[in-house]
Short mmCIF file of C-alpha atoms in Angstrom, two decimals:
data_model
loop_
_atom_site.label_atom_id
_atom_site.label_comp_id
_atom_site.label_asym_id
_atom_site.label_seq_id
_atom_site.Cartn_x
_atom_site.Cartn_y
_atom_site.Cartn_z
CA UNK B 3 22.54 15.29 17.78
CA UNK B 4 19.58 15.98 15.45
CA UNK B 5 19.82 12.42 14.26
CA UNK B 6 19.69 11.11 17.74
CA UNK B 7 16.53 13.12 18.68
CA UNK B 8 14.83 12.12 15.50
CA UNK B 9 15.61 8.29 15.96
CA UNK B 10 14.37 8.54 19.65
CA UNK B 11 11.05 10.28 18.65
CA UNK B 12 10.51 7.83 15.83
CA UNK B 13 10.93 4.90 18.27
CA UNK B 14 8.98 6.39 21.06
CA UNK B 15 5.75 7.21 19.16
CA UNK B 16 5.01 3.49 18.15
CA UNK B 17 5.77 2.39 21.79
CA UNK B 18 3.15 4.91 23.21
CA UNK B 19 0.56 3.78 20.59
CA UNK B 20 1.31 0.06 21.55
CA UNK B 21 1.78 0.42 25.26
CA UNK B 22 -0.68 3.09 26.35
CA UNK B 23 0.04 6.20 28.38
CA UNK B 24 0.67 4.61 31.84
CA UNK B 25 3.61 6.68 33.45
CA UNK B 26 5.82 3.65 34.09
CA UNK B 27 5.39 2.45 30.43
CA UNK B 28 6.27 5.93 29.34
CA UNK B 29 9.51 6.06 31.36
CA UNK B 30 10.55 2.56 30.19
CA UNK B 31 9.68 3.41 26.63
CA UNK B 32 11.70 6.72 26.60
CA UNK B 33 14.71 4.90 28.32
CA UNK B 34 14.81 2.18 25.84
CA UNK B 35 14.20 4.51 22.83
CA UNK B 36 17.12 6.75 23.87
CA UNK B 37 19.37 3.79 24.58
CA UNK B 38 18.79 2.20 21.06
CA UNK B 39 19.08 5.51 19.45
CA UNK B 40 22.28 6.00 21.04
CA UNK B 41 23.61 2.92 19.61
CA UNK B 42 22.33 3.23 16.08
CA UNK B 43 22.08 7.02 15.24
CA UNK B 44 25.47 7.17 13.52
CA UNK B 45 24.14 4.85 10.65
CA UNK B 46 20.93 6.83 10.03
CA UNK B 47 20.66 9.53 7.20
CA UNK B 48 17.52 11.01 8.76
CA UNK B 49 18.03 14.49 10.43
CA UNK B 50 15.50 16.13 12.73
CA UNK B 51 15.40 19.79 11.39
CA UNK B 52 13.47 22.66 12.84
CA UNK B 53 11.24 22.52 9.89
CA UNK B 54 10.28 18.72 10.35
CA UNK B 55 7.59 19.32 12.94
CA UNK B 56 5.77 21.93 10.78
CA UNK B 57 6.11 19.61 7.80
CA UNK B 58 4.59 16.66 9.83
CA UNK B 59 1.70 18.76 10.83
CA UNK B 60 1.17 20.06 7.37
CA UNK B 61 1.39 16.48 6.08
CA UNK B 62 -1.42 15.47 8.47
CA UNK B 63 -3.64 18.32 7.85
CA UNK B 64 -3.37 19.01 4.09
CA UNK B 65 -2.12 15.69 2.60
CA UNK B 66 -3.92 12.96 4.50
CA UNK B 67 -7.55 14.19 3.73
CA UNK B 68 -6.79 14.65 0.06
CA UNK B 69 -5.16 11.12 0.08
CA UNK B 70 -8.16 9.48 1.77
CA UNK B 71 -10.68 11.06 -0.75
CA UNK B 72 -8.55 9.94 -3.60
CA UNK B 73 -8.32 6.46 -2.07
CA UNK B 74 -12.16 6.14 -1.89
CA UNK B 75 -12.46 7.38 -5.41
CA UNK B 76 -9.92 4.84 -6.60
CA UNK B 77 -11.82 2.02 -4.88
CA UNK B 78 -15.13 2.95 -6.48
CA UNK B 79 -13.31 3.01 -9.79
CA UNK B 80 -11.78 -0.48 -9.31
CA UNK B 81 -15.08 -1.84 -8.10
CA UNK B 82 -16.81 -0.81 -11.30
CA UNK B 83 -14.00 -2.15 -13.46
CA UNK B 84 -13.97 -5.51 -11.75
CA UNK B 85 -17.69 -5.98 -11.48
CA UNK B 86 -18.42 -4.95 -15.14
CA UNK B 87 -18.61 -8.18 -17.10
CA UNK B 88 -16.82 -6.70 -20.11
CA UNK B 89 -13.88 -5.10 -17.95
CA UNK B 90 -13.32 -1.68 -19.60
CA UNK B 91 -9.54 -1.62 -19.39
CA UNK B 92 -7.01 0.19 -21.60
CA UNK B 93 -3.65 -0.19 -19.91
CA UNK B 94 -0.20 1.19 -20.46
CA UNK B 95 3.11 2.09 -19.04
CA UNK B 96 3.62 5.84 -19.16
CA UNK B 97 6.53 8.11 -18.19
CA UNK B 98 5.65 11.11 -16.12
CA UNK B 99 7.92 13.94 -15.12
CA UNK B 100 8.22 14.79 -11.31
CA UNK B 101 9.92 17.71 -9.57
CA UNK B 102 10.14 16.01 -6.06
CA UNK B 103 13.68 15.13 -4.80
CA UNK B 104 14.63 13.21 -1.82
CA UNK B 105 13.73 9.68 -0.62
CA UNK B 106 10.82 10.34 1.73
CA UNK B 107 9.16 12.79 -0.76
CA UNK B 108 9.59 10.10 -3.56
CA UNK B 109 8.22 7.48 -1.29
CA UNK B 110 5.14 9.50 -0.37
CA UNK B 111 4.56 10.42 -4.08
CA UNK B 112 4.94 6.78 -5.32
CA UNK B 113 2.59 5.58 -2.63
CA UNK B 114 -0.04 8.20 -3.46
CA UNK B 115 0.13 7.40 -7.09
CA UNK B 116 -0.29 3.68 -6.37
CA UNK B 117 -3.35 4.40 -4.36
CA UNK B 118 -5.11 6.82 -6.61
CA UNK B 119 -7.54 5.86 -9.33
CA UNK B 120 -6.13 3.59 -11.92
CA UNK B 121 -2.32 3.93 -11.38
CA UNK B 122 0.41 1.89 -9.97
CA UNK B 123 3.96 3.31 -9.80
CA UNK B 124 6.54 0.73 -11.10
CA UNK B 125 9.97 2.34 -11.29
CA UNK B 126 11.66 5.72 -11.45
CA UNK B 127 14.82 7.49 -12.47
CA UNK B 128 16.32 10.96 -11.57
CA UNK B 129 13.43 13.16 -12.89
CA UNK B 130 10.76 10.70 -13.88
CA UNK B 131 8.42 7.98 -12.59
CA UNK B 132 7.35 5.13 -14.62
CA UNK B 133 3.57 4.43 -13.96
CA UNK B 134 1.32 1.59 -15.08
CA UNK B 135 -1.95 3.12 -15.87
CA UNK B 136 -5.23 1.10 -16.13
CA UNK B 137 -6.80 3.50 -18.65
CA UNK B 138 -4.36 5.72 -20.52
CA UNK B 139 -5.50 9.08 -21.46
CA UNK B 140 -3.65 12.27 -22.74
CA UNK B 141 -0.93 12.52 -25.39
CA UNK B 142 2.22 14.07 -24.18
CA UNK B 143 4.28 13.40 -21.01
CA UNK B 144 3.32 16.60 -19.46
CA UNK B 145 -0.41 16.15 -19.89
CA UNK B 146 -0.22 12.77 -18.48
CA UNK B 147 1.86 13.85 -15.54
CA UNK B 148 -0.76 16.50 -14.72
CA UNK B 149 -3.53 13.83 -14.94
CA UNK B 150 -1.64 11.32 -12.74
CA UNK B 151 0.16 13.18 -10.15
CA UNK B 152 -1.37 16.67 -10.38
CA UNK B 153 -3.02 17.04 -6.97
CA UNK B 154 -0.09 15.48 -5.07
CA UNK B 155 2.87 17.14 -6.72
CA UNK B 156 1.85 20.54 -5.31
CA UNK B 157 1.12 19.40 -1.89
CA UNK B 158 4.15 17.13 -1.49
CA UNK B 159 6.33 19.70 -3.21
CA UNK B 160 5.34 22.13 -0.43
CA UNK B 161 6.20 19.64 2.35
CA UNK B 162 9.31 17.94 1.24
CA UNK B 163 10.65 20.68 -1.32
CA UNK Q 30 -23.42 3.32 17.04
CA UNK Q 31 -23.23 -0.50 16.62
CA UNK Q 32 -25.02 -0.03 13.29
CA UNK Q 33 -22.39 2.47 12.04
CA UNK Q 34 -19.70 -0.06 13.03
CA UNK Q 35 -21.28 -2.88 11.13
CA UNK Q 36 -21.83 -0.68 8.10
CA UNK Q 37 -18.16 0.29 8.00
CA UNK Q 38 -17.06 -3.43 8.65
CA UNK Q 39 -19.33 -4.57 5.85
CA UNK Q 40 -17.89 -1.99 3.45
CA UNK Q 41 -14.34 -3.07 4.41
CA UNK Q 42 -15.28 -6.89 3.86
CA UNK Q 43 -16.95 -5.86 0.45
CA UNK Q 44 -13.81 -4.38 -0.73
CA UNK Q 45 -11.83 -7.35 0.30
CA UNK Q 46 -14.20 -9.41 -1.87
CA UNK Q 47 -13.66 -6.90 -4.74
CA UNK Q 48 -9.87 -7.23 -4.21
CA UNK Q 49 -10.03 -11.00 -4.48
CA UNK Q 50 -12.23 -10.95 -7.57
CA UNK Q 51 -10.04 -8.31 -9.15
CA UNK Q 52 -6.96 -10.53 -8.48
CA UNK Q 53 -8.92 -13.29 -10.10
CA UNK Q 54 -10.28 -11.64 -13.16
CA UNK Q 55 -7.74 -9.14 -14.33
CA UNK Q 56 -5.61 -10.32 -17.35
CA UNK Q 57 -2.09 -9.58 -16.32
CA UNK Q 58 0.16 -8.98 -13.36
CA UNK Q 59 0.14 -5.23 -13.23
CA UNK Q 60 -3.69 -4.93 -13.76
CA UNK Q 61 -3.96 -7.61 -10.82
CA UNK Q 62 -1.60 -5.68 -8.64
CA UNK Q 63 -3.65 -2.47 -9.16
CA UNK Q 64 -7.03 -3.96 -8.13
CA UNK Q 65 -5.58 -6.01 -5.22
CA UNK Q 66 -3.58 -3.25 -3.60
CA UNK Q 67 -6.22 -0.49 -3.76
CA UNK Q 68 -9.14 -2.68 -2.67
CA UNK Q 69 -7.36 -4.40 0.24
CA UNK Q 70 -5.95 -1.02 1.49
CA UNK Q 71 -9.28 0.78 1.64
CA UNK Q 72 -10.90 -2.47 3.00
CA UNK Q 73 -8.52 -2.70 5.85
CA UNK Q 74 -8.85 0.95 6.79
CA UNK Q 75 -12.66 0.75 6.68
CA UNK Q 76 -12.63 -2.47 8.69
CA UNK Q 77 -10.36 -1.13 11.30
CA UNK Q 78 -12.38 2.09 11.72
CA UNK Q 79 -15.42 -0.10 12.20
CA UNK Q 80 -13.73 -2.04 15.00
CA UNK Q 81 -12.48 1.25 16.52
CA UNK Q 82 -16.08 2.62 16.68
CA UNK Q 83 -17.12 -0.40 18.88
CA UNK Q 84 -13.87 -0.58 21.01
CA UNK Q 85 -12.56 3.05 21.43
CA UNK Q 86 -9.82 1.92 23.80
CA UNK Q 87 -8.24 -0.06 20.95
CA UNK Q 88 -7.77 3.03 18.65
CA UNK Q 89 -4.05 3.52 19.22
CA UNK Q 90 -3.11 0.05 18.20
CA UNK Q 91 -5.67 0.11 15.29
CA UNK Q 92 -4.08 3.35 14.15
CA UNK Q 93 -0.53 1.73 14.09
CA UNK Q 94 -1.81 -1.09 12.10
CA UNK Q 95 -3.72 1.16 9.71
CA UNK Q 96 -0.70 3.46 9.08
CA UNK Q 97 1.63 0.40 8.70
CA UNK Q 98 -0.66 -1.21 6.02
CA UNK Q 99 -1.14 2.08 4.19
CA UNK Q 100 2.50 2.70 3.90
CA UNK Q 101 3.77 -0.84 3.20
CA UNK Q 102 1.03 -2.44 0.98
CA UNK Q 103 1.72 -0.05 -2.00
CA UNK Q 104 5.48 -0.48 -1.66
CA UNK Q 105 5.19 -4.27 -1.70
CA UNK Q 106 3.12 -4.30 -4.95
CA UNK Q 107 5.35 -1.72 -6.60
CA UNK Q 108 8.51 -3.79 -5.82
CA UNK Q 109 6.56 -6.96 -7.10
CA UNK Q 110 5.43 -5.20 -10.41
CA UNK Q 111 9.02 -3.85 -10.85
CA UNK Q 112 10.52 -7.34 -10.36
CA UNK Q 113 7.81 -8.81 -12.65
CA UNK Q 114 8.74 -6.37 -15.52
CA UNK Q 115 12.44 -7.01 -15.00
CA UNK Q 116 12.06 -10.65 -15.45
CA UNK Q 117 9.65 -10.31 -18.43
CA UNK Q 118 6.22 -11.71 -17.22
CA UNK Q 119 3.75 -11.71 -20.18
CA UNK Q 120 2.04 -8.33 -20.59
CA UNK Q 121 -1.64 -8.12 -21.67
CA UNK Q 122 -1.87 -7.60 -25.41
CA UNK Q 123 -4.16 -4.68 -25.17
CA UNK Q 124 -1.49 -2.60 -23.59
CA UNK Q 125 -1.31 0.71 -25.38
CA UNK Q 126 1.93 2.31 -24.53
CA UNK Q 127 5.13 0.98 -23.05
CA UNK Q 128 7.54 3.82 -22.00
CA UNK Q 129 9.36 1.42 -19.55
CA UNK Q 130 10.89 -0.49 -22.44
CA UNK Q 131 13.43 2.24 -23.28
CA UNK Q 132 14.54 2.48 -19.68
CA UNK Q 133 15.45 -1.23 -19.52
CA UNK Q 134 16.92 -1.31 -23.05
CA UNK Q 135 19.28 1.29 -21.74
CA UNK Q 136 20.14 -0.68 -18.61
CA UNK Q 137 20.66 -4.00 -20.39
CA UNK Q 138 23.01 -2.30 -22.93
CA UNK Q 139 25.18 -1.02 -20.05
CA UNK Q 140 25.31 -4.48 -18.58
CA UNK Q 141 26.81 -6.04 -21.70
CA UNK S 14 -25.80 -12.43 12.45
CA UNK S 15 -24.03 -9.45 10.93
CA UNK S 16 -20.67 -11.15 11.73
CA UNK S 17 -21.77 -13.90 9.36
CA UNK S 18 -22.23 -11.45 6.52
CA UNK S 19 -19.01 -9.87 7.18
CA UNK S 20 -17.10 -13.14 7.25
CA UNK S 21 -18.80 -14.34 4.09
CA UNK S 22 -17.37 -11.45 2.11
CA UNK S 23 -14.08 -11.84 3.65
CA UNK S 24 -14.17 -15.52 2.77
CA UNK S 25 -15.14 -14.59 -0.71
CA UNK S 26 -12.12 -12.46 -1.11
CA UNK S 27 -9.85 -15.24 0.28
CA UNK S 28 -11.30 -17.80 -1.98
CA UNK S 29 -10.74 -15.78 -5.27
CA UNK S 30 -7.15 -14.93 -4.33
CA UNK S 31 -6.68 -18.63 -3.47
CA UNK S 32 -7.94 -19.62 -6.97
CA UNK S 33 -5.21 -17.08 -8.32
CA UNK S 34 -2.73 -18.70 -6.09
CA UNK S 35 -3.43 -22.08 -7.37
CA UNK S 36 -3.70 -21.26 -11.12
CA UNK S 37 -1.46 -18.24 -11.34
CA UNK S 38 0.69 -18.62 -14.55
CA UNK S 39 3.83 -17.08 -13.11
CA UNK S 40 5.41 -17.15 -9.70
CA UNK S 41 4.82 -13.28 -9.54
CA UNK S 42 1.04 -13.74 -9.72
CA UNK S 43 1.22 -16.27 -6.86
CA UNK S 44 3.26 -14.00 -4.64
CA UNK S 45 0.79 -11.16 -5.35
CA UNK S 46 -2.19 -13.20 -4.47
CA UNK S 47 -0.28 -14.32 -1.33
CA UNK S 48 0.21 -10.69 -0.48
CA UNK S 49 -3.48 -10.07 -0.88
CA UNK S 50 -4.28 -13.02 1.23
CA UNK S 51 -1.97 -11.81 4.09
CA UNK S 52 -3.56 -8.23 4.14
CA UNK S 53 -6.98 -9.90 4.28
CA UNK S 54 -5.90 -12.41 6.93
CA UNK S 55 -4.56 -9.56 9.10
CA UNK S 56 -7.78 -7.80 8.78
CA UNK S 57 -9.80 -10.91 9.84
CA UNK S 58 -7.35 -11.28 12.91
CA UNK S 59 -8.68 -7.80 14.01
CA UNK S 60 -12.23 -9.02 13.53
CA UNK S 61 -11.43 -12.08 15.53
CA UNK S 62 -10.24 -9.73 18.29
CA UNK S 63 -13.43 -7.92 18.24
CA UNK S 64 -15.45 -11.19 18.50
CA UNK S 65 -13.55 -12.66 21.31
CA UNK S 66 -13.14 -9.26 22.89
CA UNK S 67 -9.42 -9.76 23.51
CA UNK S 68 -6.96 -7.05 22.69
CA UNK S 69 -4.13 -9.55 22.50
CA UNK S 70 -5.03 -10.44 19.03
CA UNK S 71 -4.24 -7.01 17.86
CA UNK S 72 -0.65 -7.59 18.62
CA UNK S 73 -0.76 -10.73 16.58
CA UNK S 74 -2.25 -8.77 13.73
CA UNK S 75 0.69 -6.22 13.77
CA UNK S 76 3.17 -8.87 13.77
CA UNK S 77 1.44 -10.72 10.99
CA UNK S 78 1.42 -7.53 8.86
CA UNK S 79 5.12 -6.88 9.42
CA UNK S 80 6.02 -10.46 8.46
CA UNK S 81 3.57 -10.27 5.34
CA UNK S 82 5.45 -7.14 4.17
CA UNK S 83 8.93 -8.71 4.66
CA UNK S 84 7.75 -11.79 2.91
CA UNK S 85 6.56 -10.00 -0.15
CA UNK S 86 9.80 -7.99 -0.39
CA UNK S 87 12.07 -11.02 -0.01
CA UNK S 88 10.05 -13.00 -2.58
CA UNK S 89 10.09 -10.19 -5.02
CA UNK S 90 13.92 -9.67 -4.76
CA UNK S 91 14.57 -13.45 -4.89
CA UNK S 92 12.49 -13.85 -8.06
CA UNK S 93 13.99 -10.79 -9.61
CA UNK S 94 17.54 -12.14 -9.04
CA UNK S 95 16.87 -15.56 -10.17
CA UNK S 96 15.83 -14.83 -13.81
#
């Protein structure tokens, strides 16, 4: 049942964004979303828990502004590196520890790392992420992990556990 | 209002140009992926915001495009970088550390 | 007038990624520049929607972005499996 509700809501929101809030469109969208959710919900592994809504609000209010600010900083950094004729880069692949489990938390963390200054997540295993860093700093794994994913580790850890 | 919109659109287009230039100038696949992904993501967000300022009734659809691109663009280049490392594309000789090597050595050992 | 400046910068981005597409030493570089070009093109479709004042182009931009993502993933998987 929780899978069914989750799938319907996830299909209904893009429909509202696409088709507008005309009543007939809303009824059609809700009907189609529920029919499709009824067909496919057994094959999903997403469950709509009671904490999901609070998590989504927290995600929007706490995570998104930090993310956008980091994205702007990352782009100014990239612009300076690309426009500088000598191209000051010092790249390397580093291994950083992470405490976040679960697919969605991992996806959010990897995407945040890719869009923050100078880093691109390449691969991961159980407890680590492998990151390409354009300007390697720090010595130990822990120090590097703090520098790369520090601000996001706490926020996402609070949302996805 | 229209001036704000054009400033946002110019910023977006400027970052598109930076992204293209980064793709062209950087020395290896991974550095190129970094420059390309970050610059085009912020470029798209800024450009869509500029369009949304001029046409407020389009904001829901623009929001959908923005969220979609912000989620999928990093996934695409991460997948590409991982595939590239797997099949051994040349890595820039100035690369300092390579922690990834041990992971793949282990995996290759299991395969044999 | 301002549109000309915006499209000049967009065109510069497209031009440099096209150069990388033509010269890229490995297939991965070509796919990466194709991915960048696709994102830039879906942004310019939104600009065209603004200039022609026609919201239908936004739907085209959404579909283009979806197909561009699928294309990148499929190419990455294919090239990874081939070597």
